[in-house]
Coordinates of C-alpha atoms and ligand atoms in Angstrom, one line a residue:
M1290 CA 10.3 4.5 -33.2
E1291 CA 11.8 4.9 -29.8
V1292 CA 9.7 6.8 -27.3
L1293 CA 10.9 10.4 -27.4
Y1294 CA 10.4 11.0 -23.7
R1295 CA 12.9 8.2 -23.0
K1296 CA 15.2 9.0 -25.8
Y1297 CA 15.7 12.6 -24.7
R1298 CA 15.4 12.0 -20.9
P1299 CA 17.8 14.5 -19.3
I1300 CA 20.9 12.9 -17.6
T1301 CA 22.4 16.0 -15.9
F1302 CA 20.9 19.0 -14.1
D1303 CA 21.8 21.2 -17.1
D1304 CA 19.8 19.0 -19.4
M1305 CA 16.6 19.6 -17.4
I1306 CA 14.2 22.2 -18.7
G1307 CA 12.7 24.7 -16.3
Q1308 CA 12.6 24.0 -12.5
D1309 CA 15.5 26.4 -11.8
V1310 CA 14.9 26.5 -8.1
V1311 CA 14.7 22.7 -7.8
K1312 CA 17.9 22.3 -9.8
T1313 CA 19.8 24.8 -7.6
V1314 CA 18.7 23.2 -4.4
L1315 CA 19.5 19.7 -5.5
E1316 CA 22.9 20.6 -7.0
N1317 CA 23.8 22.3 -3.7
A1318 CA 22.5 19.5 -1.6
S1319 CA 24.6 16.9 -3.5
K1320 CA 27.8 18.8 -2.5
L1321 CA 27.0 18.7 1.2
D1322 CA 28.8 16.3 3.5
D1323 CA 25.6 15.5 5.3
P1324 CA 22.7 16.3 2.9
P1325 CA 19.1 16.2 4.0
H1326 CA 17.8 12.6 3.9
V1327 CA 14.2 12.9 3.0
Y1328 CA 12.7 14.9 0.1
L1329 CA 9.2 15.4 -1.3
F1330 CA 9.0 16.2 -5.0
A1331 CA 5.6 17.6 -5.7
G1332 CA 4.1 18.6 -9.0
M1333 CA 1.8 17.6 -11.9
R1334 CA 2.7 14.6 -14.1
G1335 CA 5.4 15.0 -16.7
T1336 CA 7.2 17.9 -15.1
G1337 CA 10.4 15.9 -14.4
K1338 CA 10.1 14.6 -10.8
T1339 CA 11.5 11.1 -11.5
T1340 CA 14.1 12.5 -13.9
A1341 CA 15.3 14.9 -11.2
A1342 CA 15.4 12.0 -8.7
R1343 CA 17.6 10.0 -11.0
I1344 CA 20.0 12.9 -11.6
F1345 CA 20.1 13.8 -7.9
A1346 CA 20.8 10.1 -7.0
K1347 CA 23.7 10.1 -9.5
A1348 CA 25.0 13.4 -8.1
L1349 CA 24.9 12.3 -4.5
N1350 CA 27.1 9.3 -5.2
C1351 CA 29.3 11.0 -7.8
T1352 CA 33.0 11.1 -6.6
S1353 CA 34.0 14.0 -8.9
E1354 CA 35.3 17.1 -7.2
G1355 CA 33.8 19.3 -9.9
K1356 CA 30.3 19.4 -11.4
K1357 CA 28.0 16.5 -10.3
P1358 CA 27.0 14.2 -11.8
C1359 CA 30.1 14.0 -13.9
L1360 CA 29.0 10.9 -15.8
N1361 CA 32.7 9.8 -15.9
C1362 CA 33.5 8.5 -12.4
E1363 CA 33.0 4.8 -11.4
S1364 CA 29.8 5.6 -9.6
C1365 CA 28.2 7.6 -12.4
K1366 CA 29.1 4.9 -14.9
K1367 CA 27.7 2.2 -12.6
F1368 CA 24.5 4.1 -12.3
L1369 CA 24.0 4.3 -16.0
E1370 CA 24.4 0.5 -16.2
G1371 CA 21.8 0.0 -13.4
S1372 CA 22.8 0.3 -9.8
L1373 CA 21.4 -1.8 -6.9
D1374 CA 21.8 1.3 -4.8
Y1375 CA 19.0 3.1 -6.6
V1376 CA 15.5 1.7 -6.0
E1377 CA 12.3 3.1 -7.5
I1378 CA 9.1 1.9 -6.0
D1379 CA 5.6 2.6 -7.3
A1380 CA 3.4 3.3 -4.3
A1381 CA 0.3 2.6 -6.3
T1382 CA 1.1 -1.1 -6.5
H1383 CA 3.0 -1.4 -3.2
S1384 CA 0.8 0.5 -0.8
S1385 CA 0.5 -2.0 2.1
V1386 CA 2.2 -1.9 5.5
D1387 CA 4.1 -5.1 4.6
D1388 CA 5.6 -3.2 1.6
A1389 CA 6.6 -0.3 3.9
R1390 CA 8.2 -2.8 6.4
S1391 CA 10.2 -4.5 3.7
L1392 CA 11.3 -1.0 2.7
R1393 CA 12.4 -0.3 6.2
E1394 CA 14.5 -3.5 6.3
M1395 CA 16.0 -2.7 3.0
A1396 CA 16.9 0.8 4.2
L1397 CA 18.9 -0.6 7.1
I1398 CA 21.2 -2.6 4.9
A1399 CA 24.2 -0.6 3.8
P1400 CA 24.6 0.2 0.1
M1401 CA 26.5 -2.3 -2.1
S1402 CA 29.1 0.0 -3.5
S1403 CA 28.0 3.6 -3.2
K1404 CA 28.0 6.2 -0.5
Y1405 CA 24.2 6.3 -0.4
R1406 CA 21.3 4.1 -1.3
I1407 CA 18.5 6.2 -2.8
F1408 CA 14.9 5.1 -2.5
V1409 CA 12.4 6.8 -4.8
I1410 CA 8.7 6.2 -3.9
D1411 CA 6.5 7.4 -6.7
E1412 CA 2.9 8.5 -6.1
V1413 CA 3.6 8.3 -2.4
H1414 CA 0.1 9.6 -1.6
R1415 CA -1.2 6.2 -2.6
L1416 CA 0.3 4.5 0.5
S1417 CA -2.2 3.2 3.1
P1418 CA -2.3 5.0 6.5
S1419 CA -0.5 2.0 8.2
A1420 CA 2.2 2.0 5.5
F1421 CA 2.7 5.8 6.2
D1422 CA 3.1 5.0 9.9
A1423 CA 5.8 2.4 9.1
L1424 CA 7.4 4.8 6.7
L1425 CA 7.4 7.5 9.4
K1426 CA 9.5 5.3 11.6
I1427 CA 12.2 5.1 9.0
I1428 CA 12.3 8.8 8.2
E1429 CA 12.3 9.9 11.8
E1430 CA 15.8 8.5 12.1
P1431 CA 17.0 7.6 8.7
P1432 CA 20.2 5.5 8.5
P1433 CA 23.1 7.8 7.5
F1434 CA 23.5 6.0 4.2
S1435 CA 19.8 6.1 3.0
I1436 CA 18.2 8.9 1.1
F1437 CA 14.4 9.0 0.5
I1438 CA 12.7 10.8 -2.3
F1439 CA 8.9 10.8 -2.3
A1440 CA 7.3 11.9 -5.5
T1441 CA 3.6 12.9 -5.7
T1442 CA 1.1 14.6 -7.9
E1443 CA -1.1 15.2 -4.9
P1444 CA 0.9 16.6 -2.0
H1445 CA -2.3 17.5 -0.1
K1446 CA -2.9 13.8 0.4
V1447 CA 0.4 13.2 2.1
P1448 CA -0.1 13.1 5.9
K1449 CA 1.2 16.2 7.8
T1450 CA 3.4 14.0 10.0
I1451 CA 5.3 13.1 6.9
L1452 CA 5.2 16.6 5.3
S1453 CA 6.8 18.1 8.4
R1454 CA 9.9 15.8 8.0
V1455 CA 10.7 16.3 4.4
L1456 CA 12.5 18.9 2.3
R1457 CA 9.7 19.8 -0.1
L1458 CA 10.4 20.9 -3.7
D1459 CA 7.7 22.0 -6.0
F1460 CA 7.9 21.2 -9.7
S1461 CA 5.9 23.8 -11.7
P1462 CA 4.3 23.3 -15.1
I1463 CA 6.8 24.3 -17.8
N1464 CA 6.2 27.7 -19.3
P1465 CA 4.8 27.3 -22.9
E1466 CA 7.5 29.5 -24.5
L1467 CA 10.3 27.5 -22.8
L1468 CA 8.6 24.2 -23.7
A1469 CA 8.1 25.3 -27.3
S1470 CA 11.8 26.1 -27.7
Y1471 CA 12.7 22.7 -26.2
L1472 CA 10.3 21.0 -28.7
D1473 CA 11.9 22.9 -31.5
K1474 CA 15.3 21.5 -30.5
I1475 CA 13.9 17.9 -30.3
A1476 CA 12.1 18.3 -33.7
N1477 CA 15.3 19.5 -35.3
L1478 CA 17.2 16.5 -33.9
E1479 CA 14.6 14.2 -35.3
G1480 CA 14.8 15.9 -38.7
Y1481 CA 11.6 17.9 -38.6
K1482 CA 11.0 21.6 -38.8
L1483 CA 7.8 23.0 -37.2
E1484 CA 6.6 26.6 -37.1
K1485 CA 6.9 28.5 -33.9
N1486 CA 3.1 29.0 -33.5
L1487 CA 2.6 25.2 -33.9
L1488 CA 5.2 24.4 -31.3
L1489 CA 3.5 26.9 -29.0
A1490 CA 0.2 25.2 -29.7
I1491 CA 1.6 21.8 -28.7
A1492 CA 3.2 23.3 -25.6
R1493 CA -0.1 24.9 -24.5
R1494 CA -2.1 21.7 -25.3
S1495 CA 0.3 19.8 -23.0
E1496 CA -0.4 22.3 -20.1
G1497 CA 3.2 22.4 -19.1
S1498 CA 3.9 18.6 -19.1
V1499 CA 7.1 17.7 -21.0
R1500 CA 6.0 14.1 -21.3
D1501 CA 2.6 15.0 -22.8
S1502 CA 4.2 17.5 -25.2
L1503 CA 6.7 14.9 -26.5
S1504 CA 3.9 12.4 -26.9
F1505 CA 2.1 14.9 -29.1
L1506 CA 5.2 15.6 -31.0
Q1507 CA 5.7 11.8 -31.6
Q1508 CA 2.1 11.4 -32.8
I1509 CA 2.7 14.1 -35.3
F1510 CA 5.9 12.5 -36.5
M1511 CA 4.4 9.1 -36.7
L1512 CA 1.3 10.1 -38.6
F1513 CA 3.0 12.3 -41.2
E1514 CA 6.0 10.6 -42.6
K1515 CA 6.5 13.5 -45.0
K1516 CA 8.7 16.3 -43.6
N1517 CA 6.4 19.2 -44.4
L1518 CA 3.3 19.3 -42.3
S1519 CA 0.5 21.8 -42.7
T1520 CA -0.7 23.9 -39.8
R1521 CA -4.2 22.4 -40.2
D1522 CA -2.9 18.8 -40.1
I1523 CA -1.1 19.4 -36.8
Y1524 CA -4.1 21.2 -35.2
L1525 CA -6.1 18.2 -36.2
V1526 CA -3.7 15.8 -34.4
L1527 CA -3.8 18.0 -31.3
G1528 CA -7.6 18.3 -31.5
I1529 CA -7.2 22.1 -31.4
P1530 CA -9.4 24.4 -33.5
D1531 CA -7.4 26.9 -35.4
D1532 CA -7.7 30.7 -35.0
E1533 CA -10.1 31.0 -37.9
I1534 CA -12.7 28.9 -36.1
I1535 CA -12.3 30.9 -32.9
S1536 CA -12.3 34.2 -34.8
N1537 CA -15.6 33.2 -36.5
M1538 CA -17.2 32.2 -33.3
M1539 CA -16.2 35.5 -31.7
Q1540 CA -17.6 37.5 -34.6
F1541 CA -20.9 35.6 -34.6
I1542 CA -21.2 36.3 -30.8
Y1543 CA -20.3 40.0 -31.1
K1544 CA -22.6 40.6 -34.1
G1545 CA -25.4 38.8 -32.5
D1546 CA -25.5 36.4 -35.4
L1547 CA -27.3 33.5 -33.8
D1548 CA -27.9 31.6 -37.0
N1549 CA -24.3 31.2 -37.9
L1550 CA -23.3 30.6 -34.3
V1551 CA -25.7 27.7 -34.1
N1552 CA -24.4 26.3 -37.4
L1553 CA -20.8 26.6 -36.1
M1554 CA -21.7 24.8 -32.9
D1555 CA -23.3 22.0 -35.0
S1556 CA -20.1 21.5 -37.0
L1557 CA -17.9 21.7 -33.9
R1558 CA -20.0 19.0 -32.2
T1559 CA -19.1 16.4 -34.8
S1560 CA -15.5 17.5 -35.2
S1561 CA -12.5 15.9 -33.4
F1562 CA -11.9 19.1 -31.3
S1563 CA -12.2 18.6 -27.6
P1564 CA -14.3 21.3 -25.9
L1565 CA -11.5 21.7 -23.5
A1566 CA -9.1 22.5 -26.3
I1567 CA -11.7 24.9 -27.9
V1568 CA -12.0 26.8 -24.6
D1569 CA -8.3 26.9 -24.2
S1570 CA -7.7 28.3 -27.7
W1571 CA -10.5 30.7 -27.1
I1572 CA -8.8 32.0 -23.9
Y1573 CA -5.4 32.4 -25.7
F1574 CA -7.1 34.1 -28.6
V1575 CA -8.9 36.6 -26.4
L1576 CA -5.8 37.3 -24.4
S1577 CA -3.7 37.9 -27.5
K1578 CA -6.3 40.4 -28.7
I1579 CA -7.0 42.1 -25.4
N1580 CA -5.4 45.4 -26.4
T1581 CA -7.5 46.0 -29.4
D1582 CA -10.8 45.2 -27.8
T1583 CA -11.5 45.3 -24.0
R1584 CA -14.9 43.7 -24.2
P1585 CA -13.6 40.2 -23.9
L1586 CA -12.7 41.0 -20.3
K1587 CA -16.3 40.6 -19.5
F1588 CA -16.3 36.9 -20.0
I1589 CA -12.7 35.8 -19.7
D1590 CA -13.3 34.8 -16.1
R1591 CA -16.3 32.7 -17.2
L1592 CA -14.1 30.9 -19.7
I1593 CA -11.4 30.1 -17.2
E1594 CA -14.0 28.8 -14.8
A1595 CA -15.7 26.8 -17.5
K1596 CA -12.3 25.2 -18.4
G1597 CA -12.0 23.8 -14.9
D1598 CA -15.6 22.4 -15.0
L1599 CA -15.2 20.8 -18.4
R1600 CA -12.5 18.5 -17.2
Y1601 CA -15.0 16.6 -15.0
D1602 CA -18.2 17.1 -17.0
P1603 CA -19.7 13.9 -18.3
N1604 CA -21.1 15.9 -21.3
P1605 CA -18.3 18.4 -22.0
F1606 CA -19.5 19.5 -25.3
M1607 CA -23.0 20.4 -24.1
R1608 CA -21.5 22.2 -21.1
F1609 CA -19.3 24.1 -23.6
E1610 CA -22.3 25.0 -25.8
L1611 CA -24.3 26.3 -22.8
E1612 CA -21.3 28.5 -22.0
V1613 CA -21.2 29.9 -25.5
Y1614 CA -24.8 30.8 -25.5
A1615 CA -24.6 32.3 -22.1
I1616 CA -21.7 34.5 -23.3
F1617 CA -23.8 35.3 -26.4
S1618 CA -26.6 36.6 -24.1
L1619 CA -24.2 38.4 -21.9
L1620 CA -22.5 40.3 -24.6
N1621 CA -25.7 41.0 -26.5
S1622 CA -27.9 42.1 -23.6
N1623 CA -26.9 45.7 -24.1
M1624 CA -27.6 45.6 -27.8
R1625 CA -31.0 45.4 -29.4
V1626 CA -31.4 41.7 -30.0
S1627 CA -34.8 40.7 -31.2
D1628 CA -37.1 38.8 -28.8
E1629 CA -37.1 36.1 -31.4
S1630 CA -33.4 35.3 -30.9
D1631 CA -33.8 35.6 -27.1
N1632 CA -36.4 32.9 -27.2
R1633 CA -34.3 30.8 -29.5
I1634 CA -31.4 30.9 -27.1
L1635 CA -33.7 30.1 -24.2
E1636 CA -35.1 27.1 -26.1
K1637 CA -31.6 26.0 -27.1
T1638 CA -30.3 26.1 -23.5
E1639 CA -33.4 24.4 -22.2
D1640 CA -32.9 21.6 -24.7
I1641 CA -29.3 21.2 -23.7
K1642 CA -30.1 21.2 -20.0
E1643 CA -32.7 18.6 -20.5
V1644 CA -30.3 16.3 -22.4
I1645 CA -27.6 16.8 -19.7
N1646 CA -30.0 15.8 -16.9
K1647 CA -31.2 12.8 -18.9
D1648 CA -27.7 11.6 -19.4
I1649 CA -26.8 12.0 -15.7
K1650 CA -29.7 9.9 -14.8
L1651 CA -28.5 7.2 -17.1
L1652 CA -25.3 7.1 -15.2
T1653 CA -26.8 6.4 -11.8
P1654 CA -26.3 2.9 -10.5
E1655 CA -30.0 2.0 -10.3
S1656 CA -30.4 1.9 -14.0
S1657 CA -27.1 0.3 -14.8
I1658 CA -27.6 -3.2 -16.1
E1659 CA -25.7 -6.1 -14.7
Q1660 CA -23.7 -7.5 -17.5
K1661 CA -23.6 -11.3 -18.0
R1662 CA -20.3 -13.0 -18.3
V1663 CA -19.9 -14.5 -21.7
D1664 CA -17.5 -16.9 -23.5
L1665 CA -16.0 -15.7 -26.7
S1666 CA -13.2 -17.2 -28.6
I1667 CA -10.1 -15.2 -29.4
E1668 CA -11.0 -15.5 -33.1
Q1669 CA -14.3 -13.9 -32.5
I1670 CA -12.7 -11.1 -30.6
N1671 CA -10.1 -10.7 -33.3
K1672 CA -12.7 -10.5 -36.0
A1673 CA -14.6 -7.8 -34.2
Y1674 CA -11.5 -5.9 -33.4
L1675 CA -10.5 -5.9 -37.1
K1676 CA -13.9 -4.4 -37.9
V1677 CA -13.3 -1.7 -35.3
L1678 CA -9.9 -0.9 -36.8
E1679 CA -11.5 -0.7 -40.3
Q1680 CA -14.0 1.8 -39.0
I1681 CA -11.5 4.1 -37.4
K1682 CA -9.0 3.9 -40.3
S1683 CA -10.9 6.4 -42.3
T1684 CA -12.3 8.6 -39.6
N1685 CA -9.3 8.8 -37.3
P1686 CA -6.1 7.7 -38.9
L1687 CA -4.0 8.6 -35.9
L1688 CA -6.0 6.4 -33.6
H1689 CA -5.7 3.6 -36.2
A1690 CA -1.9 4.0 -36.3
K1691 CA -1.8 3.7 -32.6
Y1692 CA -4.1 0.7 -32.2
V1693 CA -3.1 -1.4 -35.2
A1694 CA -0.2 -2.8 -33.2
A1695 CA -2.5 -4.2 -30.5
K1696 CA -3.4 -7.9 -30.8
P1697 CA -6.2 -9.4 -28.8
I1698 CA -4.5 -12.3 -26.9
K1699 CA -6.8 -13.2 -24.0
F1700 CA -10.5 -13.0 -23.1
E1701 CA -11.4 -13.6 -19.5
N1702 CA -14.2 -12.3 -17.3
N1703 CA -15.4 -10.1 -20.1
K1704 CA -12.0 -8.5 -20.4
V1705 CA -10.1 -8.4 -23.6
T1706 CA -6.3 -8.3 -23.1
F1707 CA -4.3 -6.8 -25.9
G1708 CA -0.7 -7.9 -26.4
F1709 CA 2.0 -5.6 -27.5
S1710 CA 5.4 -6.5 -28.8
K1711 CA 8.0 -5.4 -26.3
K1712 CA 10.5 -4.6 -29.0
E1713 CA 8.4 -2.9 -31.6
S1714 CA 5.3 -1.7 -29.8
R1715 CA 6.5 -0.2 -26.6
W1716 CA 5.2 3.2 -27.7
H1717 CA 1.9 1.9 -28.7
K1718 CA 1.4 0.2 -25.4
E1719 CA 2.3 3.4 -23.6
Q1720 CA -0.3 5.2 -25.6
F1721 CA -2.9 2.5 -24.8
D1722 CA -2.2 2.8 -21.1
S1723 CA -2.0 6.6 -20.8
N1724 CA -4.7 7.8 -23.1
K1725 CA -7.9 6.9 -21.3
E1726 CA -10.3 8.7 -23.7
E1727 CA -9.0 6.8 -26.7
R1728 CA -9.0 3.5 -24.8
E1729 CA -12.7 4.1 -23.8
M1730 CA -13.6 4.8 -27.4
I1731 CA -12.0 1.5 -28.5
K1732 CA -13.7 -0.2 -25.7
I1733 CA -17.1 1.1 -26.6
M1734 CA -16.7 0.3 -30.3
L1735 CA -15.5 -3.2 -29.5
S1736 CA -18.4 -3.8 -27.1
K1737 CA -20.8 -2.7 -29.7
E1738 CA -19.2 -5.0 -32.3
L1739 CA -19.3 -7.9 -29.9
G1740 CA -22.8 -7.2 -28.6
V1741 CA -21.6 -7.4 -25.0
D1742 CA -19.9 -4.9 -22.7
V1743 CA -16.2 -5.8 -22.4
D1744 CA -13.3 -4.2 -20.6
V1745 CA -9.9 -3.8 -22.1
A1746 CA -6.3 -4.2 -20.8
S1747 CA -2.8 -4.4 -22.1
E1748 CA 0.3 -6.4 -21.6
F1749 CA 3.6 -7.1 -23.3
I1750 CA 3.7 -10.3 -25.4
E1751 CA 7.3 -11.5 -24.8
K1752 CA 7.5 -12.4 -21.2
E1753 CA 10.6 -11.8 -19.2
T1754 CA 12.2 -14.9 -17.7
K1755 CA 11.5 -14.6 -14.1
K1756 CA 13.4 -16.4 -11.4
D1757 CA 11.4 -18.7 -9.2
S1758 CA 10.0 -16.5 -6.5
K1759 CA 11.5 -17.4 -3.2
A1760 CA 9.4 -18.0 -0.1
K1761 CA 9.4 -15.1 2.3
S1762 CA 11.5 -15.7 5.4
S1763 CA 12.3 -13.6 8.4
T1764 CA 15.8 -13.0 7.0
L1765 CA 15.2 -11.3 3.8
T1766 CA 18.2 -10.8 1.6
F1767 CA 18.6 -7.6 -0.3
P1768 CA 17.8 -9.2 -3.7
D1769 CA 14.8 -10.8 -2.2
I1770 CA 13.4 -7.5 -1.2
L1771 CA 14.3 -6.0 -4.5
Q1772 CA 12.3 -8.8 -6.2
H1773 CA 9.5 -8.3 -3.8
F1774 CA 9.2 -4.7 -5.0
N1775 CA 9.8 -5.5 -8.6
A1776 CA 12.3 -2.7 -8.2
K1777 CA 13.3 -1.2 -11.4
E1778 CA 16.8 -1.3 -12.7
I1779 CA 17.6 1.7 -14.7
K1780 CA 19.1 -0.1 -17.6
N1781 CA 15.8 -1.8 -18.4
D1782 CA 13.9 1.3 -18.5
Ligands
ZN547 ZN1 30.5 11.1 -11.3

């Protein structure tokens, strides 16, 4: 199955969802005789920064008199095939001053066939300070035929000297309603029909990231081949508790029913729901009921704050539990709650605090054990990995579906490298690379099975035929520099 995010990647400004201000600014800029030369695209992941950069690049070079990009002129067609006048660089892997200098040389060479050569530097905040200095020299006086687009998820890490010379455009998270209707369209195109509240749940769970939302959608399609999915199934995939659970929790809290609340917490702890998703659903649940009962206002701030903390907490569930009991106490302090239940809450929270402190101590470097390097054959690794797959097959079929395509191919320095077929398992590799929590889980299970701590990594199995790398010389040719950057050509993406 093709990755949905790629399959439905917008190719014109009209295709893009949300980001109305950005679209207008870029559309207008592309019509100018002398457009601004340096841009900063700021915003969280998956909000369309690279997509917008590609569309803008096409529009800048489009020769049509009407709407740009027209997709029909020579330049637009060439771009779709992969143009040497469009260069994407990942600053995370090319952060050195040498990289920036090569970029400068490249920027001074006139474009091959277009009006402008466009350089996109992704995650620009990852550049080293000296690389930023070198970059600054280019953008202080950019060649008339070069356009620079810096993309970043962390604009506050970009030096002020750079910020003062860019046209900054902020990409906001996509509004859940808008994202849900977009997902509805995609689902229909793929032959699925999902209820509106489910689409909204996916949109919220993705926190405004189009990429994440399409990834969830794809997981749902992949796991359930049948065309009719139950609400519960989908909530399970998303790791979101349904309204019934939240409603029960609220009732137990309001009624001061500690016994049932404790039972519910116990069952939630062993469920696949992430505490972050529970708090999220809770907030939405409360907000949707706010007219009928104003008491929730008392703790909604607490929940929103807790949500922020949970992201970074090493023990998110316990932190969540503490919050629940704190809210229980808060709401029941005016009522007559027996001393007995007060004491039980106190005990419960003390227990949790103790465990949290213990775990944090375990994480300190003093107590971490230096792991010996070991030699294991690929057969041994494979055997252990098959056992891991067997274990997750029944407990987490989705995870199994994702990881079954991974094949252990290398074991070096305690690191297991999984190979993925470039043709069939592109999506699986992307899941492996992007979902850290799941990768950690597999890593821990595999380490347990092997009896030694191992790290995991991924790579494609079919290797691309690479040309012999040429020695660096003072007269770099354009293709040399392209190769140096591993610059992406669009057609391969
Ligand atoms: Zn065109």
